[in-house]
């Protein structure tokens, strides 16, 4: 088993990092570049920068942010939010991003996944899935969790990877910001349905939640936000706890 990646997520609105609960009750969490530099020093394996209102507001993608991040941060990073075309993906990668996250645009045009994966390589294309429980299954939401597509999350994950997605960023909307643990059933169902890495997101509260996402949820990486933005845990503490639980971690 390769090292489990620990990935801070910086949700951005109006140029600031924000954090919410269940995709609402948004509060300010700081400057994205300064936070990104801090997490780089702390030992994060990667970073994800998501403009959470870009698709809803139909704004231009986060190319300028990618340029700023690439100048000051030296670990791999993903950018997403409002990226709708192969050209925009090219511009984000050319600006320094290692990967691009697609969500709303991928659902509206699955061919975008295939075309961009063929052009830039599947390893550059992350499909983000925001899922909310509906009975015994999970529905996919778009536009920052505003629109219920009616799509089944597991089926959409399969379709996205068949189209060429190299990674799935899976967020439980029910768990988001609650600090009560990842949705292990959702994470495991998607992880077992696809052959690409799955990043678990939504609900981290204590180190054992991260371990459970990998052991029980079969995730390859874990995404974090509130517990590190608010200083509840430091990245080093979380990694050491996961290593003590027997998971392979990159410790610095």
PDB file of C-alpha atoms in Angstrom, residues 29-246:
ATOM      1  CA  UNK A  29     -10.951  31.018   7.530  1.00  0.00           C
ATOM      2  CA  UNK A  30      -8.116  33.131   6.124  1.00  0.00           C
ATOM      3  CA  UNK A  31      -5.995  33.977   3.092  1.00  0.00           C
ATOM      4  CA  UNK A  32      -5.593  31.064   0.636  1.00  0.00           C
ATOM      5  CA  UNK A  33      -1.930  31.646  -0.191  1.00  0.00           C
ATOM      6  CA  UNK A  34      -0.826  32.121   3.409  1.00  0.00           C
ATOM      7  CA  UNK A  35      -2.798  29.085   4.543  1.00  0.00           C
ATOM      8  CA  UNK A  36      -1.433  27.048   1.650  1.00  0.00           C
ATOM      9  CA  UNK A  37       2.145  27.996   2.544  1.00  0.00           C
ATOM     10  CA  UNK A  38       1.507  27.082   6.157  1.00  0.00           C
ATOM     11  CA  UNK A  39       0.149  23.644   5.249  1.00  0.00           C
ATOM     12  CA  UNK A  40       3.075  23.084   2.896  1.00  0.00           C
ATOM     13  CA  UNK A  41       5.461  23.701   5.812  1.00  0.00           C
ATOM     14  CA  UNK A  42       3.348  21.515   8.082  1.00  0.00           C
ATOM     15  CA  UNK A  43       3.802  18.459   5.872  1.00  0.00           C
ATOM     16  CA  UNK A  44       0.637  18.292   3.759  1.00  0.00           C
ATOM     17  CA  UNK A  45       1.016  15.910   0.830  1.00  0.00           C
ATOM     18  CA  UNK A  46      -1.125  17.943  -1.572  1.00  0.00           C
ATOM     19  CA  UNK A  47      -3.519  20.901  -1.531  1.00  0.00           C
ATOM     20  CA  UNK A  48      -6.914  21.476  -3.121  1.00  0.00           C
ATOM     21  CA  UNK A  49      -8.181  24.975  -3.906  1.00  0.00           C
ATOM     22  CA  UNK A  50     -11.885  25.139  -4.834  1.00  0.00           C
ATOM     23  CA  UNK A  51     -13.773  28.284  -5.773  1.00  0.00           C
ATOM     24  CA  UNK A  52     -17.092  27.198  -4.313  1.00  0.00           C
ATOM     25  CA  UNK A  53     -19.255  29.848  -5.982  1.00  0.00           C
ATOM     26  CA  UNK A  54     -17.689  29.993  -9.450  1.00  0.00           C
ATOM     27  CA  UNK A  55     -20.121  27.591 -11.154  1.00  0.00           C
ATOM     28  CA  UNK A  56     -23.136  29.057  -9.380  1.00  0.00           C
ATOM     29  CA  UNK A  57     -22.152  32.581 -10.396  1.00  0.00           C
ATOM     30  CA  UNK A  58     -20.838  31.559 -13.847  1.00  0.00           C
ATOM     31  CA  UNK A  59     -17.533  33.287 -13.204  1.00  0.00           C
ATOM     32  CA  UNK A  60     -14.191  32.710 -14.882  1.00  0.00           C
ATOM     33  CA  UNK A  61     -12.041  29.859 -13.582  1.00  0.00           C
ATOM     34  CA  UNK A  62      -9.316  30.192 -11.004  1.00  0.00           C
ATOM     35  CA  UNK A  63      -6.356  30.651 -13.322  1.00  0.00           C
ATOM     36  CA  UNK A  64      -4.936  33.672 -11.513  1.00  0.00           C
ATOM     37  CA  UNK A  65      -5.093  31.782  -8.223  1.00  0.00           C
ATOM     38  CA  UNK A  66      -3.178  28.870  -9.759  1.00  0.00           C
ATOM     39  CA  UNK A  67      -0.435  31.263 -10.857  1.00  0.00           C
ATOM     40  CA  UNK A  68      -0.132  32.723  -7.351  1.00  0.00           C
ATOM     41  CA  UNK A  69      -0.097  29.319  -5.697  1.00  0.00           C
ATOM     42  CA  UNK A  70       2.548  27.963  -8.080  1.00  0.00           C
ATOM     43  CA  UNK A  71       4.851  30.878  -7.248  1.00  0.00           C
ATOM     44  CA  UNK A  72       4.837  30.231  -3.502  1.00  0.00           C
ATOM     45  CA  UNK A  73       3.833  26.618  -2.811  1.00  0.00           C
ATOM     46  CA  UNK A  74       5.930  23.605  -3.714  1.00  0.00           C
ATOM     47  CA  UNK A  75       3.728  20.563  -3.200  1.00  0.00           C
ATOM     48  CA  UNK A  76       1.211  19.262  -5.774  1.00  0.00           C
ATOM     49  CA  UNK A  77      -2.055  21.169  -5.896  1.00  0.00           C
ATOM     50  CA  UNK A  78      -5.441  20.933  -7.552  1.00  0.00           C
ATOM     51  CA  UNK A  79      -7.661  23.846  -8.565  1.00  0.00           C
ATOM     52  CA  UNK A  80     -11.358  23.797  -9.338  1.00  0.00           C
ATOM     53  CA  UNK A  81     -14.385  25.985  -9.713  1.00  0.00           C
ATOM     54  CA  UNK A  82     -15.981  27.282 -12.901  1.00  0.00           C
ATOM     55  CA  UNK A  83     -13.689  25.322 -15.229  1.00  0.00           C
ATOM     56  CA  UNK A  84     -15.828  24.356 -18.209  1.00  0.00           C
ATOM     57  CA  UNK A  85     -13.596  23.888 -21.240  1.00  0.00           C
ATOM     58  CA  UNK A  86     -10.503  22.027 -22.399  1.00  0.00           C
ATOM     59  CA  UNK A  87      -8.892  25.424 -22.933  1.00  0.00           C
ATOM     60  CA  UNK A  88      -9.531  26.449 -19.335  1.00  0.00           C
ATOM     61  CA  UNK A  89      -8.036  23.168 -18.130  1.00  0.00           C
ATOM     62  CA  UNK A  90      -4.977  23.804 -20.291  1.00  0.00           C
ATOM     63  CA  UNK A  91      -4.637  27.319 -18.875  1.00  0.00           C
ATOM     64  CA  UNK A  92      -4.898  26.068 -15.269  1.00  0.00           C
ATOM     65  CA  UNK A  93      -2.239  23.409 -15.844  1.00  0.00           C
ATOM     66  CA  UNK A  94      -0.024  25.888 -17.687  1.00  0.00           C
ATOM     67  CA  UNK A  95      -0.392  28.287 -14.744  1.00  0.00           C
ATOM     68  CA  UNK A  96       1.163  25.655 -12.499  1.00  0.00           C
ATOM     69  CA  UNK A  97      -1.662  23.469 -11.211  1.00  0.00           C
ATOM     70  CA  UNK A  98      -0.883  19.749 -11.114  1.00  0.00           C
ATOM     71  CA  UNK A  99      -4.526  18.711 -11.405  1.00  0.00           C
ATOM     72  CA  UNK A 100      -7.878  20.254 -12.237  1.00  0.00           C
ATOM     73  CA  UNK A 101     -11.092  19.396 -10.425  1.00  0.00           C
ATOM     74  CA  UNK A 102     -14.294  19.162 -12.464  1.00  0.00           C
ATOM     75  CA  UNK A 103     -17.743  18.932 -10.939  1.00  0.00           C
ATOM     76  CA  UNK A 104     -20.719  20.734 -12.477  1.00  0.00           C
ATOM     77  CA  UNK A 105     -19.135  20.990 -15.930  1.00  0.00           C
ATOM     78  CA  UNK A 106     -18.343  17.271 -16.007  1.00  0.00           C
ATOM     79  CA  UNK A 107     -21.970  16.362 -15.338  1.00  0.00           C
ATOM     80  CA  UNK A 108     -23.229  18.825 -17.914  1.00  0.00           C
ATOM     81  CA  UNK A 109     -20.713  17.558 -20.472  1.00  0.00           C
ATOM     82  CA  UNK A 110     -19.082  14.197 -19.677  1.00  0.00           C
ATOM     83  CA  UNK A 111     -17.143  14.452 -22.944  1.00  0.00           C
ATOM     84  CA  UNK A 112     -15.097  17.159 -21.245  1.00  0.00           C
ATOM     85  CA  UNK A 113     -13.601  14.460 -19.016  1.00  0.00           C
ATOM     86  CA  UNK A 114     -12.688  12.257 -21.964  1.00  0.00           C
ATOM     87  CA  UNK A 115     -11.278  15.067 -24.100  1.00  0.00           C
ATOM     88  CA  UNK A 116      -9.190  16.555 -21.300  1.00  0.00           C
ATOM     89  CA  UNK A 117      -7.912  13.159 -20.099  1.00  0.00           C
ATOM     90  CA  UNK A 118      -6.835  12.282 -23.627  1.00  0.00           C
ATOM     91  CA  UNK A 119      -5.129  15.634 -24.079  1.00  0.00           C
ATOM     92  CA  UNK A 120      -3.436  16.110 -20.704  1.00  0.00           C
ATOM     93  CA  UNK A 121      -3.458  12.654 -19.110  1.00  0.00           C
ATOM     94  CA  UNK A 122      -5.943  11.086 -16.738  1.00  0.00           C
ATOM     95  CA  UNK A 123      -3.668  11.859 -13.777  1.00  0.00           C
ATOM     96  CA  UNK A 124      -4.494  15.572 -14.232  1.00  0.00           C
ATOM     97  CA  UNK A 125      -8.267  15.162 -14.174  1.00  0.00           C
ATOM     98  CA  UNK A 126     -10.099  14.909 -10.852  1.00  0.00           C
ATOM     99  CA  UNK A 127     -13.869  14.562 -10.840  1.00  0.00           C
ATOM    100  CA  UNK A 128     -15.393  15.993  -7.660  1.00  0.00           C
ATOM    101  CA  UNK A 129     -18.644  14.420  -6.512  1.00  0.00           C
ATOM    102  CA  UNK A 130     -20.831  16.131  -3.907  1.00  0.00           C
ATOM    103  CA  UNK A 131     -23.205  13.444  -2.660  1.00  0.00           C
ATOM    104  CA  UNK A 132     -26.152  13.500  -0.269  1.00  0.00           C
ATOM    105  CA  UNK A 133     -27.975  10.481   1.094  1.00  0.00           C
ATOM    106  CA  UNK A 134     -31.394   9.780  -0.423  1.00  0.00           C
ATOM    107  CA  UNK A 135     -32.926   6.681   1.155  1.00  0.00           C
ATOM    108  CA  UNK A 136     -30.555   3.786   0.596  1.00  0.00           C
ATOM    109  CA  UNK A 137     -28.445   5.600  -1.996  1.00  0.00           C
ATOM    110  CA  UNK A 138     -26.763   8.969  -2.576  1.00  0.00           C
ATOM    111  CA  UNK A 139     -27.669  11.688  -5.057  1.00  0.00           C
ATOM    112  CA  UNK A 140     -25.135  13.919  -6.817  1.00  0.00           C
ATOM    113  CA  UNK A 141     -25.451  17.675  -6.370  1.00  0.00           C
ATOM    114  CA  UNK A 142     -23.938  20.463  -8.476  1.00  0.00           C
ATOM    115  CA  UNK A 143     -23.394  24.223  -8.263  1.00  0.00           C
ATOM    116  CA  UNK A 144     -21.818  24.075  -4.813  1.00  0.00           C
ATOM    117  CA  UNK A 145     -24.440  21.726  -3.436  1.00  0.00           C
ATOM    118  CA  UNK A 146     -27.415  23.753  -4.658  1.00  0.00           C
ATOM    119  CA  UNK A 147     -28.854  21.534  -7.382  1.00  0.00           C
ATOM    120  CA  UNK A 148     -29.916  17.896  -7.011  1.00  0.00           C
ATOM    121  CA  UNK A 149     -29.127  16.182 -10.314  1.00  0.00           C
ATOM    122  CA  UNK A 150     -30.959  12.982  -9.428  1.00  0.00           C
ATOM    123  CA  UNK A 151     -27.847  11.053 -10.488  1.00  0.00           C
ATOM    124  CA  UNK A 152     -26.762   8.127  -8.351  1.00  0.00           C
ATOM    125  CA  UNK A 153     -23.317   8.876  -6.897  1.00  0.00           C
ATOM    126  CA  UNK A 154     -21.909   5.386  -7.401  1.00  0.00           C
ATOM    127  CA  UNK A 155     -23.106   5.184 -11.008  1.00  0.00           C
ATOM    128  CA  UNK A 156     -21.756   8.658 -11.739  1.00  0.00           C
ATOM    129  CA  UNK A 157     -18.372   7.723 -10.259  1.00  0.00           C
ATOM    130  CA  UNK A 158     -18.251   4.712 -12.591  1.00  0.00           C
ATOM    131  CA  UNK A 159     -19.202   6.832 -15.591  1.00  0.00           C
ATOM    132  CA  UNK A 160     -16.667   9.537 -14.752  1.00  0.00           C
ATOM    133  CA  UNK A 161     -13.816   7.046 -14.500  1.00  0.00           C
ATOM    134  CA  UNK A 162     -14.911   5.265 -17.677  1.00  0.00           C
ATOM    135  CA  UNK A 163     -14.679   8.669 -19.370  1.00  0.00           C
ATOM    136  CA  UNK A 164     -11.094   9.038 -18.143  1.00  0.00           C
ATOM    137  CA  UNK A 165     -11.113  10.649 -14.691  1.00  0.00           C
ATOM    138  CA  UNK A 166      -7.902   9.723 -12.892  1.00  0.00           C
ATOM    139  CA  UNK A 167      -9.181  10.429  -9.393  1.00  0.00           C
ATOM    140  CA  UNK A 168     -12.467  10.943  -7.534  1.00  0.00           C
ATOM    141  CA  UNK A 169     -12.850  13.624  -4.868  1.00  0.00           C
ATOM    142  CA  UNK A 170     -15.867  12.377  -2.933  1.00  0.00           C
ATOM    143  CA  UNK A 171     -17.607  14.713  -0.494  1.00  0.00           C
ATOM    144  CA  UNK A 172     -20.430  13.670   1.789  1.00  0.00           C
ATOM    145  CA  UNK A 173     -22.715  16.680   2.056  1.00  0.00           C
ATOM    146  CA  UNK A 174     -24.305  15.093   5.130  1.00  0.00           C
ATOM    147  CA  UNK A 175     -20.938  14.885   6.860  1.00  0.00           C
ATOM    148  CA  UNK A 176     -19.494  18.192   5.661  1.00  0.00           C
ATOM    149  CA  UNK A 177     -18.299  20.285   8.582  1.00  0.00           C
ATOM    150  CA  UNK A 178     -19.961  18.091  11.222  1.00  0.00           C
ATOM    151  CA  UNK A 179     -16.704  16.556  12.534  1.00  0.00           C
ATOM    152  CA  UNK A 180     -18.638  13.354  13.199  1.00  0.00           C
ATOM    153  CA  UNK A 181     -16.707  11.203  10.731  1.00  0.00           C
ATOM    154  CA  UNK A 182     -16.698  10.479   7.026  1.00  0.00           C
ATOM    155  CA  UNK A 183     -19.627   8.666   5.421  1.00  0.00           C
ATOM    156  CA  UNK A 184     -17.905   5.278   5.377  1.00  0.00           C
ATOM    157  CA  UNK A 185     -20.676   3.487   3.512  1.00  0.00           C
ATOM    158  CA  UNK A 186     -20.592   6.054   0.702  1.00  0.00           C
ATOM    159  CA  UNK A 187     -16.805   6.112   0.580  1.00  0.00           C
ATOM    160  CA  UNK A 188     -16.538   2.323   0.495  1.00  0.00           C
ATOM    161  CA  UNK A 189     -19.256   1.988  -2.165  1.00  0.00           C
ATOM    162  CA  UNK A 190     -17.488   4.406  -4.498  1.00  0.00           C
ATOM    163  CA  UNK A 191     -14.013   3.042  -3.738  1.00  0.00           C
ATOM    164  CA  UNK A 192     -15.167  -0.476  -4.579  1.00  0.00           C
ATOM    165  CA  UNK A 193     -16.920   0.694  -7.759  1.00  0.00           C
ATOM    166  CA  UNK A 194     -13.923   2.397  -9.405  1.00  0.00           C
ATOM    167  CA  UNK A 195     -10.303   1.521 -10.078  1.00  0.00           C
ATOM    168  CA  UNK A 196      -8.851   5.004  -9.538  1.00  0.00           C
ATOM    169  CA  UNK A 197      -7.867   6.654  -6.246  1.00  0.00           C
ATOM    170  CA  UNK A 198     -10.692   8.048  -4.126  1.00  0.00           C
ATOM    171  CA  UNK A 199     -10.230  11.025  -1.790  1.00  0.00           C
ATOM    172  CA  UNK A 200     -12.641  10.928   1.174  1.00  0.00           C
ATOM    173  CA  UNK A 201     -14.092  14.298   2.165  1.00  0.00           C
ATOM    174  CA  UNK A 202     -16.659  15.626   4.601  1.00  0.00           C
ATOM    175  CA  UNK A 203     -16.762  14.989   8.329  1.00  0.00           C
ATOM    176  CA  UNK A 204     -13.221  14.694   9.723  1.00  0.00           C
ATOM    177  CA  UNK A 205     -13.197  15.408  13.450  1.00  0.00           C
ATOM    178  CA  UNK A 206     -10.571  13.225  15.132  1.00  0.00           C
ATOM    179  CA  UNK A 207      -7.628  11.143  13.876  1.00  0.00           C
ATOM    180  CA  UNK A 208      -9.557   7.858  14.054  1.00  0.00           C
ATOM    181  CA  UNK A 209     -12.008   9.233  11.485  1.00  0.00           C
ATOM    182  CA  UNK A 210      -9.149   9.515   8.999  1.00  0.00           C
ATOM    183  CA  UNK A 211      -7.952   5.997   9.714  1.00  0.00           C
ATOM    184  CA  UNK A 212     -11.497   4.662   9.309  1.00  0.00           C
ATOM    185  CA  UNK A 213     -11.874   6.392   5.927  1.00  0.00           C
ATOM    186  CA  UNK A 214      -8.861   4.418   4.693  1.00  0.00           C
ATOM    187  CA  UNK A 215      -9.425   1.122   6.497  1.00  0.00           C
ATOM    188  CA  UNK A 216     -13.211   0.839   6.319  1.00  0.00           C
ATOM    189  CA  UNK A 217     -13.967   3.297   3.527  1.00  0.00           C
ATOM    190  CA  UNK A 218     -11.071   2.035   1.388  1.00  0.00           C
ATOM    191  CA  UNK A 219     -10.109   5.608   0.457  1.00  0.00           C
ATOM    192  CA  UNK A 220      -6.624   6.349  -0.859  1.00  0.00           C
ATOM    193  CA  UNK A 221      -6.453   9.852   0.634  1.00  0.00           C
ATOM    194  CA  UNK A 222      -8.313  12.051   3.104  1.00  0.00           C
ATOM    195  CA  UNK A 223      -9.377  15.662   2.676  1.00  0.00           C
ATOM    196  CA  UNK A 224      -9.381  18.036   5.652  1.00  0.00           C
ATOM    197  CA  UNK A 225     -10.652  21.530   6.283  1.00  0.00           C
ATOM    198  CA  UNK A 226     -12.278  22.722   9.512  1.00  0.00           C
ATOM    199  CA  UNK A 227     -10.209  20.796  12.058  1.00  0.00           C
ATOM    200  CA  UNK A 228      -6.966  22.191  10.672  1.00  0.00           C
ATOM    201  CA  UNK A 229      -8.261  25.637   9.681  1.00  0.00           C
ATOM    202  CA  UNK A 230      -9.492  26.109  13.247  1.00  0.00           C
ATOM    203  CA  UNK A 231      -6.297  24.708  14.772  1.00  0.00           C
ATOM    204  CA  UNK A 232      -7.978  21.746  16.464  1.00  0.00           C
ATOM    205  CA  UNK A 233      -5.256  19.483  15.049  1.00  0.00           C
ATOM    206  CA  UNK A 234      -2.012  20.047  13.217  1.00  0.00           C
ATOM    207  CA  UNK A 235      -1.136  17.997  10.175  1.00  0.00           C
ATOM    208  CA  UNK A 236       1.845  16.438  11.884  1.00  0.00           C
ATOM    209  CA  UNK A 237      -0.339  15.250  14.780  1.00  0.00           C
ATOM    210  CA  UNK A 238      -2.831  13.648  12.425  1.00  0.00           C
ATOM    211  CA  UNK A 239      -0.130  11.914  10.408  1.00  0.00           C
ATOM    212  CA  UNK A 240       1.589  10.592  13.511  1.00  0.00           C
ATOM    213  CA  UNK A 241      -1.711   9.254  14.848  1.00  0.00           C
ATOM    214  CA  UNK A 242      -2.487   7.537  11.542  1.00  0.00           C
ATOM    215  CA  UNK A 243       1.028   6.071  11.427  1.00  0.00           C
ATOM    216  CA  UNK A 244       0.560   4.787  14.970  1.00  0.00           C
ATOM    217  CA  UNK A 245      -2.607   3.068  13.714  1.00  0.00           C
ATOM    218  CA  UNK A 246      -0.439   1.225  11.204  1.00  0.00           C
TER     219      UNK A 246
END
